[in-house]
Structures are given as structure tokens and as C-alpha cells.
Short mmCIF file of C-alpha atoms in Angstrom, two decimals:
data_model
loop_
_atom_site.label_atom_id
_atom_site.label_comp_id
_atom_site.label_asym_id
_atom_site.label_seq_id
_atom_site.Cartn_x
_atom_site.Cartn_y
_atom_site.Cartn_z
CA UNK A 1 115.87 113.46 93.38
CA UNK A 2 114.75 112.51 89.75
CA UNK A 3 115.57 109.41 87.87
CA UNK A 4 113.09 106.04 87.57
CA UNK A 5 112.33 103.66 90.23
CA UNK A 6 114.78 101.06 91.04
CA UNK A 7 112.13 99.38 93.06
CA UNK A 8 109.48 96.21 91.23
CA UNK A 9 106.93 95.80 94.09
CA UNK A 10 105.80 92.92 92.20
CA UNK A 11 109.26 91.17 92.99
CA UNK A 12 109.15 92.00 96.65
CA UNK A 13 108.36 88.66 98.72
CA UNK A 14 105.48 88.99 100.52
CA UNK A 15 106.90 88.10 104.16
CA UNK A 16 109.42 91.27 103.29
CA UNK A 17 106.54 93.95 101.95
CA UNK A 18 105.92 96.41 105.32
CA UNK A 19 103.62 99.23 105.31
CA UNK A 20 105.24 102.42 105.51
CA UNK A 21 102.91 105.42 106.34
CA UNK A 22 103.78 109.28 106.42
CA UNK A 23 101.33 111.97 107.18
CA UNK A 24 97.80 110.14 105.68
CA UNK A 25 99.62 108.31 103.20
CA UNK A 26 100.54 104.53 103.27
CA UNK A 27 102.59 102.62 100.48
CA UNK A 28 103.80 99.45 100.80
CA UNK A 29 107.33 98.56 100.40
CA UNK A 30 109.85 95.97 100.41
CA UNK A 31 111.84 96.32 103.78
CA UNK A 32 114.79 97.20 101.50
CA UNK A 33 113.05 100.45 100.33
CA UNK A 34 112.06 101.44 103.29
CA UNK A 35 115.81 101.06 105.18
CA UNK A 36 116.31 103.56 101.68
CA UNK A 37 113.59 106.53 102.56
CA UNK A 38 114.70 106.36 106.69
CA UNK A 39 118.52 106.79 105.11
CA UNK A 40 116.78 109.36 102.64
CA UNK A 41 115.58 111.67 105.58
CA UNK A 42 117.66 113.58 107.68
CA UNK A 43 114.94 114.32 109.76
CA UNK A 44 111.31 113.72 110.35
CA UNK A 45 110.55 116.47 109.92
CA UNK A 46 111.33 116.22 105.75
CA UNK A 47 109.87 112.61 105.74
CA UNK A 48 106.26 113.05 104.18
CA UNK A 49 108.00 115.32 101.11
CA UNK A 50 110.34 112.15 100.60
CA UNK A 51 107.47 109.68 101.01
CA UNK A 52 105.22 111.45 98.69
CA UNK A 53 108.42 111.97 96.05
CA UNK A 54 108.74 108.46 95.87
CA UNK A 55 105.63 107.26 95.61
CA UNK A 56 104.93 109.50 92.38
CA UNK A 57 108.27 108.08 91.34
CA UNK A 58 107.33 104.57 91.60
CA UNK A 59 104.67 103.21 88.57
CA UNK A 60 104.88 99.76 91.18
CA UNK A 61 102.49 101.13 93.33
CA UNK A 62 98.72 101.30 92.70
CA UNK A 63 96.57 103.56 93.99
CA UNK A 64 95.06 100.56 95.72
CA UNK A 65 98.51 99.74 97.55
CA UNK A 66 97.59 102.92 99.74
CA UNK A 67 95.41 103.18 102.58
CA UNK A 68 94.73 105.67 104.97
CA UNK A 69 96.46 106.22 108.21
CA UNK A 70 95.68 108.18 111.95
CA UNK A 71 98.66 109.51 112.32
CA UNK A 72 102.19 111.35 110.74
CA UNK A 73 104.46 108.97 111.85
CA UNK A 74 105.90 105.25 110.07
CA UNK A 75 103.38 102.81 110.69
CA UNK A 76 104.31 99.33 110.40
CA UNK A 77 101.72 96.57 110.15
CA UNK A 78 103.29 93.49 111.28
CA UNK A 79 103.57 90.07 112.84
CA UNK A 80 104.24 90.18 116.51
CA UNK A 81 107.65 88.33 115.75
CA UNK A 82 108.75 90.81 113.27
CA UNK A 83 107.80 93.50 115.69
CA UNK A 84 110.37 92.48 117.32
CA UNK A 85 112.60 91.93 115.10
CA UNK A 86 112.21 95.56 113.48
CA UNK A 87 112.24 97.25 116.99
CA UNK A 88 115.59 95.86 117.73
CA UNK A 89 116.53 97.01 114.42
CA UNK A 90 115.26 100.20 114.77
CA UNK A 91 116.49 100.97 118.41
CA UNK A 92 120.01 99.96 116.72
CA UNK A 93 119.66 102.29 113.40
CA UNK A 94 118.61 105.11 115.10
CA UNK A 95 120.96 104.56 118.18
CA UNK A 96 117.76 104.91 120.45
CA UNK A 97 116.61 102.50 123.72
CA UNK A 98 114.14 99.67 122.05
CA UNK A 99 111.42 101.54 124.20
CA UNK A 100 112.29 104.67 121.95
CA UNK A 101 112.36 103.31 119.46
CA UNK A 102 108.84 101.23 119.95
CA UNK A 103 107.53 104.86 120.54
CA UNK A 104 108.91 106.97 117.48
CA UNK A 105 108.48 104.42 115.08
CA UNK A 106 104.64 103.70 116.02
CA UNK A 107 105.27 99.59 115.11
CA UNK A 108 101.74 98.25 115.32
CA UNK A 109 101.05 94.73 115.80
CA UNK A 110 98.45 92.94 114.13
CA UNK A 111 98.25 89.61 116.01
CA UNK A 112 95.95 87.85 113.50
CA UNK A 113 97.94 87.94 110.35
CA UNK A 114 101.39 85.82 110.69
CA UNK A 115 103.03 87.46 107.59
CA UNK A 116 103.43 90.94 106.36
CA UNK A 117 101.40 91.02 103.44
CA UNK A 118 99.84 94.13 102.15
CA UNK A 119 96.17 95.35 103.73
CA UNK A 120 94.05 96.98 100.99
CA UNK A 121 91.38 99.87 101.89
CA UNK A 122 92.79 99.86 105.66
CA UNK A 123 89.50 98.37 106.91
CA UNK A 124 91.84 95.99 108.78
CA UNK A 125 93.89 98.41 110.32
CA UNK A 126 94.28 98.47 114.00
CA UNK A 127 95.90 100.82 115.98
CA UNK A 128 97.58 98.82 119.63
CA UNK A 129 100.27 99.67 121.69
CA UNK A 130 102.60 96.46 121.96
CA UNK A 131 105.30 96.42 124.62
CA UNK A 132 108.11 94.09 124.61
#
């Protein structure tokens, strides 16, 4: 806790930014910074305190960078190919089945965008299960 932000969203490639979401709050962040605030949390059940912590923290994300979510769980807005990529990750980091992992992580799929660039106002957003 305390200290500045080590993170310049403005220096994050695009194809790395994800959308992290806890409680009704999404931020986007590198893929780096979001390994961080899963390493951060012990358990879920501390996550939004952490998410909100470092979003006040960090002056590289705009009010705009936010939208709102459905849910209390990490939301990832993605390609279908780096769905899959960040399930297997997942299912490896947290030592869970890719199924489990597919489930506790919420990873949704947006099959019109090939890159994970930042949506704005969340009119976008889709919820969809995706099975691999």
C-alpha cells in the first residue's frame, strides 16, 4: 500500500491493454498489471478493495477508461485467440482445470474486435459464454 504508480497506461501496447473489472468497476490495464493485482490478492474475496486502491493510485487512468460491468468478478474483453491464450494461463496460475478456470475468471469473448483495445462507455460490452 502507498507509494506512486509504476504503471504509464499510455505506454501499454494496445494488443496487451485487457479490461479488468471488480465489483461495477472496470479499468483497463496492461496484462502486466493485471498478473500484479491477481498476485496482490490473496483472495477474492479482498479483490475489489485492491482494484479500487489502485485505480485511485494510478493518475494513467481516466475516468473515461472505466465502464460499467454486470457482475463482481474479472472480466476480460478479448479476442477469441487470446481467450485462449489467457485461459490456459489462468488454469495454470491458479492451478485450476481450464474449465475452472473459464468459469472463475468470467473471460468474455468479443468475436468482432481482433485486438484488445480499450471499449469506452461499455455500450459494446457483451456478456457470452465461450467454451473451448
Amino acid at each position: 500500500a502507498g507509494g506512486g504508480s509504476k504503471h504509464d497506461l499510455s505506454k501499454v501496447d494496445p494488443l496487451t491493454r485487457v479490461l479488468s473489472t471488480c465489483g461495477d468497476v472496470v479499468m483497463a490495464v496492461s496484462a502486466e498489471m493485471h498478473r500484479e493485482i491477481i498476485d496482490l490478492v490473496p483472495s477474492y474475496d479482498r479483490v475489489e478493495d485492491q482494484v479500487l486502491s489502485l485505480l485511485r493510485m494510478d493518475p494513467a487512468v481516466r475516468q473515461d477508461d472505466l465502464i460499467w460491468s454486470h457482475d463482481n468478478e474479472y472480466n476480460l474483453v478479448v479476442s477469441p485467440e487470446e481467450h485462449r491464450t489467457l485461459v490456459r494461463g489462468a488454469a495454470a496460475h491458479l492451478k485450476l482445470t481450464e474449465r475452472m478456470a473459464n468459469v472463475s475468471l468470467n473471460l468474455e469473448v468479443d468475436e468482432q474486435r481482433t485486438d484488445v483495445d480499450v471499449l469506452r462507455g461499455g455500450r459494446n460490452f457483451k456478456s457470452k459464454s465461450t467454451r473451448y
